[in-house]
Short mmCIF file of C-alpha atoms and ligand atoms in Angstrom, two decimals:
data_model
loop_
_atom_site.label_atom_id
_atom_site.label_comp_id
_atom_site.label_asym_id
_atom_site.label_seq_id
_atom_site.Cartn_x
_atom_site.Cartn_y
_atom_site.Cartn_z
CA MET A 6 -40.30 -15.75 67.74
CA ALA A 7 -41.56 -19.34 67.66
CA ILE A 8 -39.24 -21.88 66.13
CA PRO A 9 -40.68 -23.79 63.18
CA SER A 10 -41.60 -27.34 64.23
CA ASN A 11 -39.37 -28.70 61.47
CA THR A 12 -36.34 -27.01 62.99
CA ASN A 13 -33.13 -28.92 62.53
CA MET A 14 -32.04 -29.11 66.13
CA ASN A 15 -33.84 -30.42 69.12
CA VAL A 16 -32.44 -31.32 72.48
CA ILE A 17 -33.58 -33.53 75.29
CA MET A 18 -33.07 -32.02 78.74
CA ARG A 19 -33.26 -34.41 81.67
CA LEU A 20 -34.37 -32.42 84.68
CA GLN A 21 -34.66 -33.48 88.30
CA ILE A 22 -37.40 -31.41 89.88
CA ASP A 23 -37.72 -31.10 93.64
CA LYS A 24 -41.38 -31.74 94.50
CA GLU A 25 -41.52 -29.01 97.12
CA LEU A 26 -39.31 -26.32 95.64
CA GLY A 27 -39.49 -26.82 91.87
CA SER A 28 -42.41 -26.21 89.53
CA PHE A 29 -42.98 -27.34 85.98
CA GLY A 30 -44.74 -24.07 85.24
CA ALA A 31 -41.54 -22.15 85.98
CA ILE A 32 -39.57 -24.49 83.71
CA ALA A 33 -42.03 -24.13 80.82
CA ALA A 34 -42.06 -20.35 81.23
CA THR A 35 -38.25 -20.22 81.24
CA ILE A 36 -37.99 -22.37 78.12
CA GLY A 37 -40.64 -20.30 76.35
CA GLY A 38 -38.95 -17.09 77.51
CA THR A 39 -35.71 -18.03 75.78
CA GLY A 40 -37.59 -18.86 72.56
CA GLY A 41 -37.50 -22.65 72.98
CA ASP A 42 -40.44 -24.74 71.82
CA ILE A 43 -41.40 -27.75 73.99
CA VAL A 44 -42.38 -30.68 71.76
CA GLY A 45 -42.38 -33.55 74.26
CA ILE A 46 -42.39 -34.32 77.98
CA ASP A 47 -41.66 -37.78 79.45
CA VAL A 48 -41.67 -38.75 83.10
CA ILE A 49 -38.58 -40.90 83.66
CA SER A 50 -38.95 -41.58 87.39
CA SER A 51 -40.63 -40.25 90.48
CA SER A 52 -39.76 -40.48 94.16
CA LYS A 53 -41.24 -38.94 97.29
CA THR A 54 -38.99 -35.92 96.98
CA SER A 55 -38.44 -35.40 93.25
CA THR A 56 -39.52 -36.27 89.70
CA THR A 57 -37.18 -36.73 86.76
CA ARG A 58 -38.47 -35.65 83.37
CA ASP A 59 -37.10 -35.55 79.85
CA ILE A 60 -38.17 -32.37 78.09
CA THR A 61 -37.69 -32.34 74.32
CA VAL A 62 -37.26 -28.81 73.02
CA ASN A 63 -36.79 -27.36 69.53
CA VAL A 64 -33.96 -24.83 69.58
CA TYR A 65 -32.29 -22.59 67.03
CA ASP A 66 -28.75 -23.83 67.54
CA GLN A 67 -26.17 -24.96 70.09
CA ASN A 68 -25.82 -21.49 71.65
CA HIS A 69 -29.53 -21.30 72.19
CA ALA A 70 -29.51 -24.70 73.92
CA GLU A 71 -26.69 -23.53 76.20
CA LEU A 72 -28.51 -20.30 77.12
CA MET A 73 -31.65 -22.25 77.90
CA LYS A 74 -29.72 -24.69 80.09
CA GLN A 75 -28.15 -21.80 82.03
CA ALA A 76 -31.57 -20.19 82.56
CA ILE A 77 -33.07 -23.45 83.85
CA GLU A 78 -30.16 -24.03 86.21
CA LYS A 79 -31.13 -20.79 87.93
CA ILE A 80 -34.64 -22.06 88.81
CA GLU A 81 -34.88 -23.08 92.43
CA GLY A 82 -35.38 -26.82 93.00
CA VAL A 83 -34.48 -27.82 89.44
CA LYS A 84 -31.32 -29.70 88.53
CA VAL A 85 -30.24 -30.23 84.92
CA VAL A 86 -29.04 -33.86 84.80
CA PHE A 87 -27.94 -33.66 81.15
CA VAL A 88 -28.74 -32.05 77.83
CA SER A 89 -28.41 -34.26 74.78
CA ASP A 90 -28.64 -33.37 71.12
CA GLN A 91 -30.86 -35.87 69.27
CA THR A 92 -28.87 -35.54 66.08
CA PHE A 93 -25.70 -36.59 67.92
CA LEU A 94 -27.59 -39.42 69.62
CA MET A 95 -28.51 -40.80 66.18
CA HIS A 96 -24.82 -40.89 65.30
CA LEU A 97 -23.58 -42.78 68.36
CA GLY A 98 -21.50 -45.70 67.15
CA GLY A 99 -22.19 -44.81 63.51
CA LYS A 100 -25.35 -45.34 61.47
CA ILE A 101 -24.81 -48.58 59.57
CA GLU A 102 -23.64 -52.13 60.19
CA THR A 103 -23.07 -55.34 58.20
CA GLN A 104 -25.41 -58.24 58.72
CA PRO A 105 -25.09 -61.86 57.60
CA LYS A 106 -27.85 -62.95 55.20
CA ILE A 107 -27.92 -66.47 56.62
CA PRO A 108 -27.21 -67.59 60.18
CA ILE A 109 -24.32 -69.96 60.86
CA LYS A 110 -26.09 -72.45 63.13
CA ASN A 111 -23.78 -75.47 63.15
CA ARG A 112 -20.50 -76.95 61.88
CA ASP A 113 -22.18 -77.96 58.66
CA ASP A 114 -23.18 -74.35 57.88
CA LEU A 115 -19.73 -73.23 58.92
CA SER A 116 -18.06 -75.61 56.53
CA ARG A 117 -20.16 -74.24 53.67
CA VAL A 118 -19.97 -70.48 54.22
CA TYR A 119 -16.35 -70.75 55.31
CA THR A 120 -13.51 -73.27 54.98
CA PRO A 121 -13.52 -75.77 53.34
CA GLY A 122 -16.74 -75.32 51.28
CA VAL A 123 -16.05 -71.71 50.37
CA ALA A 124 -12.92 -72.79 48.51
CA ARG A 125 -14.96 -74.43 45.75
CA VAL A 126 -16.86 -71.18 45.24
CA CYS A 127 -13.59 -69.24 45.11
CA THR A 128 -12.25 -71.65 42.50
CA ALA A 129 -15.40 -71.25 40.40
CA ILE A 130 -14.90 -67.47 40.37
CA ALA A 131 -11.18 -67.82 39.67
CA GLU A 132 -12.09 -69.88 36.60
CA GLU A 133 -14.77 -67.46 35.45
CA GLN A 134 -14.53 -63.98 36.93
CA SER A 135 -18.03 -62.89 35.91
CA LYS A 136 -19.34 -65.36 38.50
CA ALA A 137 -18.36 -62.77 41.11
CA TYR A 138 -21.68 -61.16 40.19
CA SER A 139 -23.71 -64.21 41.14
CA LEU A 140 -21.61 -65.57 44.02
CA THR A 141 -20.49 -62.46 45.94
CA ILE A 142 -21.93 -59.15 47.12
CA LYS A 143 -20.58 -57.43 43.99
CA ARG A 144 -23.85 -57.28 42.10
CA ASN A 145 -25.61 -55.23 44.75
CA THR A 146 -22.80 -53.29 46.38
CA VAL A 147 -21.56 -49.77 45.71
CA ALA A 148 -18.48 -48.08 47.19
CA ILE A 149 -19.01 -44.51 48.37
CA ILE A 150 -15.63 -42.89 48.00
CA SER A 151 -14.67 -39.53 49.49
CA ASP A 152 -11.47 -37.74 50.39
CA GLY A 153 -13.37 -35.29 52.58
CA THR A 154 -12.34 -32.22 50.56
CA ALA A 155 -15.76 -30.76 49.64
CA VAL A 156 -18.09 -32.10 52.29
CA LEU A 157 -21.47 -30.45 51.86
CA GLY A 158 -20.58 -26.74 51.92
CA LEU A 159 -18.23 -27.31 54.85
CA GLY A 160 -15.24 -27.64 52.57
CA ASP A 161 -12.08 -29.63 53.24
CA ILE A 162 -12.84 -31.16 56.63
CA GLY A 163 -10.92 -34.39 56.07
CA PRO A 164 -11.80 -38.07 55.78
CA HIS A 165 -12.76 -38.73 59.40
CA ALA A 166 -15.20 -35.82 59.49
CA ALA A 167 -16.66 -36.83 56.12
CA MET A 168 -17.83 -40.22 57.43
CA PRO A 169 -21.21 -39.15 58.87
CA VAL A 170 -22.27 -37.86 55.45
CA MET A 171 -21.06 -41.01 53.71
CA GLU A 172 -22.79 -43.25 56.26
CA GLY A 173 -25.95 -41.22 55.64
CA LYS A 174 -25.63 -41.79 51.89
CA ALA A 175 -25.21 -45.53 52.56
CA MET A 176 -28.41 -45.55 54.63
CA LEU A 177 -30.28 -43.84 51.81
CA PHE A 178 -28.95 -46.25 49.19
CA LYS A 179 -30.22 -49.17 51.25
CA GLN A 180 -33.49 -47.79 52.50
CA LEU A 181 -34.62 -46.25 49.24
CA ALA A 182 -33.23 -48.64 46.65
CA GLY A 183 -32.04 -51.80 48.42
CA VAL A 184 -28.45 -51.10 47.35
CA ASP A 185 -25.76 -52.15 49.81
CA ALA A 186 -23.37 -49.23 49.87
CA PHE A 187 -20.20 -48.93 51.87
CA PRO A 188 -18.46 -45.67 52.84
CA LEU A 189 -14.72 -45.45 52.28
CA CYS A 190 -13.11 -42.16 53.27
CA LEU A 191 -9.55 -41.91 52.04
CA ASP A 192 -6.68 -40.17 53.80
CA THR A 193 -5.20 -38.75 50.61
CA LYS A 194 -5.96 -35.86 48.28
CA ASP A 195 -3.59 -37.08 45.61
CA THR A 196 -5.44 -37.65 42.34
CA GLU A 197 -3.24 -40.55 41.22
CA GLU A 198 -3.39 -42.21 44.62
CA ILE A 199 -7.18 -41.96 44.77
CA ILE A 200 -7.46 -43.44 41.28
CA ALA A 201 -5.10 -46.28 42.22
CA ILE A 202 -6.97 -47.05 45.45
CA VAL A 203 -10.38 -47.11 43.80
CA LYS A 204 -9.09 -49.34 41.00
CA ALA A 205 -7.58 -51.69 43.57
CA ILE A 206 -10.81 -52.08 45.56
CA ALA A 207 -13.10 -52.22 42.51
CA PRO A 208 -13.32 -56.07 42.35
CA THR A 209 -15.54 -56.03 45.43
CA PHE A 210 -18.06 -53.56 44.03
CA GLY A 211 -20.68 -53.31 41.30
CA GLY A 212 -20.39 -49.53 41.11
CA ILE A 213 -18.44 -46.54 42.42
CA ASN A 214 -20.15 -43.44 43.81
CA LEU A 215 -17.68 -40.59 44.24
CA GLU A 216 -18.81 -38.11 46.87
CA ASP A 217 -17.69 -34.72 48.15
CA ILE A 218 -14.37 -34.64 46.30
CA SER A 219 -13.53 -31.05 45.39
CA ALA A 220 -13.15 -29.63 41.91
CA PRO A 221 -11.10 -29.70 39.74
CA ARG A 222 -9.55 -32.99 40.98
CA CYS A 223 -12.93 -34.70 40.91
CA PHE A 224 -13.14 -34.30 37.11
CA GLU A 225 -9.92 -36.15 36.37
CA ILE A 226 -10.59 -38.80 39.04
CA GLU A 227 -14.00 -39.56 37.58
CA GLN A 228 -12.87 -39.45 33.96
CA ARG A 229 -9.92 -41.78 34.51
CA LEU A 230 -11.91 -44.24 36.60
CA LYS A 231 -14.62 -44.32 33.94
CA GLU A 232 -12.02 -45.16 31.33
CA GLU A 233 -10.15 -47.69 33.41
CA LEU A 234 -12.95 -49.60 35.17
CA ASP A 235 -15.73 -51.74 33.70
CA ILE A 236 -18.24 -50.85 36.44
CA PRO A 237 -20.21 -47.58 36.54
CA VAL A 238 -18.46 -44.62 38.16
CA PHE A 239 -20.63 -41.64 39.08
CA HIS A 240 -19.66 -38.46 40.86
CA ASP A 241 -22.82 -37.74 42.77
CA ASP A 242 -22.14 -34.06 43.47
CA GLN A 243 -21.76 -33.46 39.75
CA HIS A 244 -24.32 -35.64 38.08
CA GLY A 245 -26.78 -36.43 40.85
CA THR A 246 -27.13 -32.74 41.54
CA ALA A 247 -27.35 -31.79 37.86
CA VAL A 248 -30.08 -34.36 37.23
CA VAL A 249 -32.25 -33.15 40.10
CA ILE A 250 -31.73 -29.47 39.22
CA LEU A 251 -32.86 -30.17 35.66
CA ALA A 252 -35.92 -32.04 36.94
CA ALA A 253 -36.85 -29.16 39.25
CA LEU A 254 -36.23 -26.53 36.59
CA LEU A 255 -38.41 -28.32 34.02
CA ASN A 256 -41.29 -28.23 36.49
CA ALA A 257 -40.63 -24.68 37.77
CA LEU A 258 -40.70 -23.39 34.20
CA LYS A 259 -44.14 -24.92 33.74
CA ILE A 260 -45.28 -22.65 36.60
CA THR A 261 -43.71 -19.46 35.27
CA GLY A 262 -44.68 -20.34 31.70
CA LYS A 263 -41.20 -19.56 30.38
CA LYS A 264 -39.36 -21.60 27.73
CA ILE A 265 -36.00 -23.12 28.62
CA GLU A 266 -34.41 -21.61 25.46
CA ASP A 267 -35.42 -18.07 26.49
CA ILE A 268 -34.33 -17.94 30.11
CA LYS A 269 -31.26 -16.33 31.65
CA VAL A 270 -29.72 -18.51 34.36
CA VAL A 271 -27.17 -17.24 36.87
CA LEU A 272 -25.26 -20.07 38.52
CA THR A 273 -22.94 -19.60 41.49
CA GLY A 274 -20.19 -22.05 42.46
CA ILE A 275 -18.36 -23.26 39.38
CA GLY A 276 -17.10 -26.39 41.06
CA ALA A 277 -18.17 -30.01 40.84
CA ALA A 278 -21.91 -29.44 41.01
CA GLY A 279 -21.88 -26.14 39.08
CA ILE A 280 -20.01 -27.40 36.03
CA ALA A 281 -22.14 -30.54 35.73
CA CYS A 282 -25.26 -28.46 36.18
CA ALA A 283 -24.21 -26.08 33.37
CA LYS A 284 -23.56 -29.04 31.09
CA ILE A 285 -26.91 -30.71 31.64
CA LEU A 286 -28.86 -27.42 31.40
CA THR A 287 -27.09 -26.55 28.15
CA ALA A 288 -27.86 -30.02 26.79
CA ALA A 289 -31.50 -29.48 27.79
CA GLY A 290 -31.74 -26.18 25.86
CA VAL A 291 -30.56 -23.32 28.12
CA ARG A 292 -28.76 -20.76 25.92
CA ASN A 293 -28.00 -17.95 28.33
CA LEU A 294 -26.17 -19.17 31.44
CA VAL A 295 -23.73 -17.03 33.40
CA GLY A 296 -21.46 -18.69 35.97
CA VAL A 297 -20.13 -16.81 39.01
CA ASP A 298 -17.41 -18.00 41.37
CA ARG A 299 -15.51 -16.26 44.19
CA TYR A 300 -13.90 -13.70 41.86
CA GLY A 301 -16.98 -12.87 39.81
CA ALA A 302 -18.51 -13.96 36.51
CA ILE A 303 -16.56 -16.55 34.52
CA ASN A 304 -15.88 -14.89 31.19
CA ARG A 305 -13.73 -15.14 28.08
CA SER A 306 -11.67 -12.00 28.72
CA GLU A 307 -9.98 -13.58 31.73
CA HIS A 308 -7.20 -16.18 31.75
CA TYR A 309 -7.80 -19.03 34.19
CA GLU A 310 -5.29 -21.48 35.68
CA ASN A 311 -8.22 -23.82 36.22
CA ASP A 312 -8.84 -25.61 32.88
CA SER A 313 -12.42 -26.40 33.81
CA TRP A 314 -13.15 -22.65 34.08
CA THR A 315 -11.61 -22.01 30.64
CA MET A 316 -13.87 -24.72 29.22
CA PHE A 317 -16.81 -23.30 31.19
CA ALA A 318 -16.18 -19.78 29.84
CA ALA A 319 -16.18 -21.13 26.29
CA MET A 320 -19.58 -22.80 26.60
CA THR A 321 -21.47 -20.17 28.67
CA ASN A 322 -21.98 -16.41 29.12
CA PRO A 323 -23.00 -15.46 25.54
CA ASP A 324 -22.75 -11.71 26.30
CA ASN A 325 -19.37 -12.18 28.02
CA LEU A 326 -20.60 -10.40 31.18
CA THR A 327 -18.02 -9.51 33.82
CA GLY A 328 -18.35 -8.38 37.44
CA SER A 329 -19.86 -9.62 40.67
CA LEU A 330 -22.99 -11.66 41.30
CA SER A 331 -24.90 -8.42 41.92
CA ASP A 332 -23.64 -7.07 38.59
CA VAL A 333 -24.79 -10.02 36.50
CA ILE A 334 -28.01 -11.02 38.26
CA ALA A 335 -30.10 -8.20 36.73
CA GLY A 336 -32.83 -9.63 34.52
CA ALA A 337 -32.05 -13.27 35.39
CA ASP A 338 -35.04 -15.61 35.33
CA VAL A 339 -33.32 -18.29 37.40
CA PHE A 340 -30.70 -18.28 40.14
CA ILE A 341 -29.02 -21.59 40.96
CA GLY A 342 -26.56 -21.68 43.86
CA VAL A 343 -24.19 -24.56 44.50
CA SER A 344 -21.57 -22.44 46.20
CA ALA A 345 -21.55 -20.99 49.72
CA PRO A 346 -23.89 -19.67 52.42
CA ASN A 347 -25.61 -16.29 52.27
CA ILE A 348 -24.03 -14.87 49.12
CA LEU A 349 -27.30 -13.85 47.42
CA LYS A 350 -28.81 -10.66 48.79
CA VAL A 351 -32.50 -9.77 48.83
CA GLU A 352 -31.57 -6.72 46.75
CA ASP A 353 -30.13 -9.06 44.10
CA VAL A 354 -33.33 -11.12 44.00
CA LYS A 355 -35.37 -7.94 43.55
CA ARG A 356 -33.37 -7.17 40.39
CA MET A 357 -34.18 -10.49 38.75
CA ALA A 358 -36.79 -10.77 35.96
CA LYS A 359 -40.50 -11.21 36.71
CA ASP A 360 -41.41 -14.49 38.48
CA PRO A 361 -37.90 -15.35 39.61
CA ILE A 362 -36.93 -18.95 40.31
CA VAL A 363 -34.33 -19.33 43.09
CA PHE A 364 -32.64 -22.66 43.83
CA ALA A 365 -30.27 -21.99 46.76
CA MET A 366 -28.68 -25.37 47.25
CA ALA A 367 -25.53 -24.91 49.30
CA ASN A 368 -25.66 -27.28 52.26
CA PRO A 369 -26.30 -26.96 55.09
CA VAL A 370 -26.73 -23.19 54.82
CA PRO A 371 -28.18 -21.99 51.48
CA GLU A 372 -27.06 -18.99 49.40
CA ILE A 373 -30.06 -17.06 50.72
CA ALA A 374 -32.41 -17.87 53.60
CA PRO A 375 -35.74 -19.01 52.13
CA GLU A 376 -37.59 -16.77 54.58
CA ALA A 377 -35.77 -13.74 53.17
CA ALA A 378 -36.13 -14.67 49.51
CA GLU A 379 -39.67 -16.02 49.47
CA PRO A 380 -41.58 -12.70 49.43
CA HIS A 381 -39.75 -11.75 46.23
CA VAL A 382 -39.65 -15.03 44.27
CA ARG A 383 -42.16 -17.19 42.44
CA VAL A 384 -40.46 -20.52 43.13
CA MET A 385 -37.99 -21.15 45.95
CA ALA A 386 -36.04 -24.36 46.55
CA THR A 387 -33.12 -25.46 48.70
CA GLY A 388 -31.12 -28.64 49.24
CA ARG A 389 -32.51 -29.12 52.72
CA SER A 390 -35.19 -31.43 54.00
CA ASP A 391 -36.72 -28.87 56.36
CA TYR A 392 -38.15 -26.57 53.65
CA PRO A 393 -40.51 -27.28 50.74
CA ASN A 394 -38.95 -28.16 47.33
CA GLN A 395 -35.89 -30.08 48.46
CA ILE A 396 -33.57 -30.32 45.45
CA ASN A 397 -31.12 -32.90 46.66
CA ASN A 398 -29.14 -35.52 44.82
CA VAL A 399 -30.79 -38.18 46.99
CA LEU A 400 -33.65 -38.08 44.47
CA CYS A 401 -31.21 -39.37 41.87
CA PHE A 402 -28.39 -41.60 43.11
CA PRO A 403 -30.41 -44.46 44.64
CA GLY A 404 -32.54 -45.03 41.52
CA VAL A 405 -29.69 -44.50 39.08
CA PHE A 406 -27.45 -47.05 40.82
CA ARG A 407 -30.41 -49.45 41.26
CA ALA A 408 -30.84 -49.29 37.48
CA ALA A 409 -27.15 -49.57 36.67
CA LEU A 410 -26.74 -52.63 38.91
CA ASP A 411 -29.90 -54.30 37.67
CA CYS A 412 -29.03 -54.07 33.97
CA ARG A 413 -25.32 -54.42 34.81
CA ALA A 414 -24.46 -51.21 32.97
CA THR A 415 -20.81 -50.53 32.19
CA GLU A 416 -21.34 -46.79 32.71
CA ILE A 417 -23.88 -44.11 33.56
CA ASN A 418 -24.00 -41.93 30.46
CA GLU A 419 -25.65 -38.63 29.44
CA ALA A 420 -28.77 -40.29 28.05
CA MET A 421 -29.26 -42.15 31.32
CA LYS A 422 -28.91 -38.90 33.31
CA ILE A 423 -31.41 -36.98 31.15
CA ALA A 424 -33.79 -39.94 31.42
CA ALA A 425 -33.46 -39.80 35.21
CA ALA A 426 -34.20 -36.04 35.27
CA LYS A 427 -37.32 -36.43 33.13
CA ALA A 428 -38.47 -39.37 35.24
CA ILE A 429 -38.15 -37.36 38.47
CA ALA A 430 -39.97 -34.36 36.95
CA SER A 431 -42.75 -36.60 35.59
CA ILE A 432 -43.75 -37.83 39.03
CA ILE A 433 -45.54 -34.57 39.72
CA GLU A 434 -48.70 -34.50 37.65
CA GLU A 435 -49.73 -31.19 36.02
CA ASP A 436 -52.65 -30.76 38.42
CA GLU A 437 -50.42 -31.32 41.46
CA LEU A 438 -47.74 -28.85 40.40
CA SER A 439 -47.46 -25.68 42.49
CA GLU A 440 -44.87 -23.13 43.64
CA THR A 441 -44.17 -25.25 46.71
CA TYR A 442 -44.34 -28.61 44.94
CA ILE A 443 -42.03 -28.74 41.93
CA ILE A 444 -40.06 -31.79 42.95
CA PRO A 445 -41.20 -35.03 44.58
CA SER A 446 -40.30 -35.80 48.15
CA VAL A 447 -37.44 -38.13 48.92
CA PHE A 448 -40.07 -40.38 50.50
CA ASN A 449 -42.27 -40.50 47.41
CA SER A 450 -42.26 -44.23 46.77
CA LYS A 451 -42.53 -43.73 42.99
CA VAL A 452 -39.17 -41.98 42.64
CA VAL A 453 -36.74 -44.90 42.69
CA GLU A 454 -38.86 -47.17 40.50
CA ARG A 455 -39.62 -44.44 37.93
CA VAL A 456 -35.93 -43.46 37.75
CA ARG A 457 -34.90 -47.11 37.58
CA GLU A 458 -37.19 -47.90 34.65
CA ALA A 459 -36.20 -44.80 32.66
CA VAL A 460 -32.49 -45.29 33.26
CA ILE A 461 -32.56 -48.99 32.33
CA GLN A 462 -34.41 -48.10 29.13
CA ALA A 463 -31.77 -45.46 28.28
CA ALA A 464 -28.98 -47.95 29.09
CA TYR A 465 -30.38 -50.42 26.56
CA GLU A 466 -30.91 -47.72 23.95
CA THR A 467 -27.29 -46.60 24.30
CA GLY A 468 -25.91 -50.16 24.38
CA VAL A 469 -24.25 -50.06 27.81
CA ALA A 470 -26.37 -52.74 29.55
CA ARG A 471 -24.57 -56.07 29.89
CA ARG A 472 -27.65 -58.08 30.78
CA LYS A 473 -30.02 -59.09 28.04
CA ARG A 474 -33.34 -57.22 27.94
CA GLY A 475 -35.81 -58.89 30.27
CA GLU A 476 -33.03 -60.13 32.54
CA ALA A 477 -32.59 -56.78 34.26
CA LYS A 478 -34.30 -57.82 37.44
CA ARG A 479 -34.14 -56.04 40.75
CA GLU A 480 -31.17 -57.53 42.55
CA ALA A 481 -32.07 -56.76 46.12
CA GLY A 482 -33.34 -59.90 47.76
CA ALA A 483 -33.62 -61.63 44.40
CA GLU A 484 -32.74 -65.28 44.51
CA GLU A 485 -30.69 -66.80 41.75
CA ALA A 486 -32.86 -69.30 39.91
CA ALA A 487 -29.98 -71.71 39.55
CA ILE A 488 -26.41 -71.49 40.63
CA THR A 489 -24.06 -72.79 38.01
CA MET A 490 -21.06 -74.66 39.37
N1 NAD B 523 -28.49 -29.93 47.13
C1 NAD B 523 -27.69 -30.83 46.61
O1 NAD B 523 -28.09 -31.91 46.24
C2 NAD B 523 -26.25 -30.52 46.46
C3 NAD B 523 -25.47 -31.37 45.70
C4 NAD B 523 -24.12 -31.08 45.53
C5 NAD B 523 -23.59 -29.97 46.13
N2 NAD B 523 -24.39 -29.18 46.89
C6 NAD B 523 -23.82 -28.02 47.58
O2 NAD B 523 -23.21 -27.16 46.65
C7 NAD B 523 -22.03 -26.61 47.20
C8 NAD B 523 -20.84 -26.91 46.30
O3 NAD B 523 -20.60 -28.31 46.23
P1 NAD B 523 -19.50 -28.87 45.23
O4 NAD B 523 -19.43 -30.34 45.49
O5 NAD B 523 -19.74 -28.38 43.86
O6 NAD B 523 -18.18 -28.20 45.84
P2 NAD B 523 -16.87 -27.65 45.07
O7 NAD B 523 -15.90 -27.37 46.14
O8 NAD B 523 -16.50 -28.54 43.96
O9 NAD B 523 -17.36 -26.28 44.41
C9 NAD B 523 -17.75 -25.14 45.15
C10 NAD B 523 -17.48 -23.93 44.29
O10 NAD B 523 -18.08 -22.81 44.94
C11 NAD B 523 -17.17 -21.74 44.87
N3 NAD B 523 -17.44 -20.73 45.88
C12 NAD B 523 -17.09 -20.75 47.18
N4 NAD B 523 -17.45 -19.60 47.76
C13 NAD B 523 -18.06 -18.86 46.82
C14 NAD B 523 -18.65 -17.58 46.80
N5 NAD B 523 -18.67 -16.83 47.90
N6 NAD B 523 -19.19 -17.12 45.65
C15 NAD B 523 -19.17 -17.88 44.53
N7 NAD B 523 -18.60 -19.11 44.48
C16 NAD B 523 -18.06 -19.58 45.61
C17 NAD B 523 -15.81 -22.40 45.02
O11 NAD B 523 -14.75 -21.56 44.57
C18 NAD B 523 -15.99 -23.64 44.15
O12 NAD B 523 -15.66 -23.39 42.81
C19 NAD B 523 -21.92 -27.19 48.59
O13 NAD B 523 -22.50 -26.29 49.50
C20 NAD B 523 -22.74 -28.44 48.53
O14 NAD B 523 -23.28 -28.78 49.78
C21 NAD B 523 -25.70 -29.41 47.06
O1 LMR B 524 -25.22 -34.47 50.95
C1 LMR B 524 -26.16 -33.79 50.52
O2 LMR B 524 -27.15 -33.50 51.20
C2 LMR B 524 -26.17 -33.31 49.11
C3 LMR B 524 -24.86 -33.18 48.45
O3 LMR B 524 -24.26 -34.41 48.17
C4 LMR B 524 -23.91 -32.22 49.11
O4 LMR B 524 -22.71 -32.48 49.06
O5 LMR B 524 -24.37 -31.22 49.64
MG1 MG B 525 -22.18 -34.38 48.29
#
C-alpha cells in the first residue's frame, strides 16, 4: 500500500553506494518493496569508488523505518551511514529563541538599554505600574503554562516531555499573530502551587495561556487565576477547543441541513476539552448532548466523586441514558471525541442517524481512523494537520490573545469566545462550503484578523477592554507615538 504523501513521518537515509557493486535500482526496489515512498534524492558527494546520497522516504512509523534500514543494509555495496527523522531534526536545540529588538553597538547604547539608563525607566514604572505595558515586553507577551499532565492525548508525561508542544504553541502564537509567547513547564501538579507560581510570574506577562493541564485541577486553577489576576487567563484545551468545535459544527450543520436545537450529540472524554465543549454547545442551542467517559455515559443516577461530572450530568443527557459509547451512540447526529485513540468503532458509526458528523479530535491518534469512518459519515474531521477539516485550537488561541492584548482586556469571557467561533465559521463562504471544507486552514490569512476584530468588538460590548475604543491597535511591531517619562 502506498503511503499518503502527507504522512507524518519521513526519514532521511544517507547511503554510501559502491560504484561497482551497488546499484540505485536495487535500493529503490528495496524501499518500494517494504512500502516506503521515496520523495527526494540528493547527491551529497561522489568519489571514484562511491557516491553518497541522501534519500528522503515517507514511512508509516519508526518500526517501518527500522525494517527498511535492515533491508537496505543487506544490499551488496550499500552502506547506511545514518537514518535521521526529520521531525526530530526540527527539534534539535528547541524551536524558539529570544532576540533583541535593537542591537547594542557601543557603550552609549549599553548605558541606555542597561545600567545606568535603564534605572530611570525602572523608576518610571515603579511610580506608575501601568507603564509596564508601554516600557516592557508585557503588552505583547503571553506565558504558556503547563504541568505536563494532559499533553495531547499522551496523558501525564511530565514537564520536560511537555516542552516540545509548548514550544510549538509559542511558534504558532508568534508566526500567526505576532504574539511573543514563552513556554513554562512546571514541575508540580499541586493546584495551590501552580496558582501561586503563575501569580508570582504574572507581572512579566500580558496574558496567561494554560495548556495541557488535566481535569479537574485545570478548572480550579483557571477559575482562581481569573479571579486573582487582572490579565486574561485562558485554558486553551477547554476554550480554544470549544470555540473551534462550535465553529466547525455550525458549518457542518449547514451541509446536513439539520438545526442545532434538534441534533443529538455524543461527546467522549469529559475532561478539560469535553466539559468546555458541552458548555459552549449548550449555550449555542444544543439540547440533547450525552457525555461518555471511561466508565460509560455520564448520568444522573450515578454518584460521582468528580464534582465537574456531577455538574455535567445535571446540564446534559435529557433522557438520562446509561451504558457504554456503543449503547448511547444509536441515532446520534454528531459524534465529538476529545478522549482517547480508537474508541469509536465503525459499527458504532453505522448506528448513528442519517448524515453523521464525526469530529474525532484526540491527538495524535483520533477516536477513529478517518479512513475507516469516512465511507459511513457525511462530514469527518480530526485535530490533525494531515487530514482535511483540521479542528484544532490553533485556529482560536492566536487571534483571541491578539485581540485581548490589543484592547488590553481584563479577561476572555463567554461573549468573546462565541464571537471567535462565529468569526472562524464565517471565513468559509456558503459557496465554498463542502464536506471536506467546513473549517478554514490554519494558514488561512483571514483567520487571526477576523477573530481579532470579532473578539475586540465583544470585549467592548461586555466592558472588559481597558483601552479606549479606537486605541486598540495591533501591538506587534507597533511603535509608541510618544513615550511619557
Ligand atoms: N484538536 C484539538 O484542538 C484538541 C484540543 C484539546 C484536546 N484535544 C485532545 O482531546 C483529548 C483530551 O484532552 P483534554 O485536555 O480534555 O484531556 P483531559 O485529561 O482533561 O480529559 C480527557 C478525558 O478523556 C477521558 N478518557 C480517557 N480514555 C477514555 C476512553 N477510553 N473513553 C472515554 N473517555 C476517556 C478521561 O477520563 C478524561 O476525562 C486529548 O487527546 C487531546 O489531544 C484536542
Ligand atoms: O496541541 C494540539 O494540537 C491541540 C491541543 O491543544 C491538544 O492538547 O491536543
Ligand atoms: Mg493542548
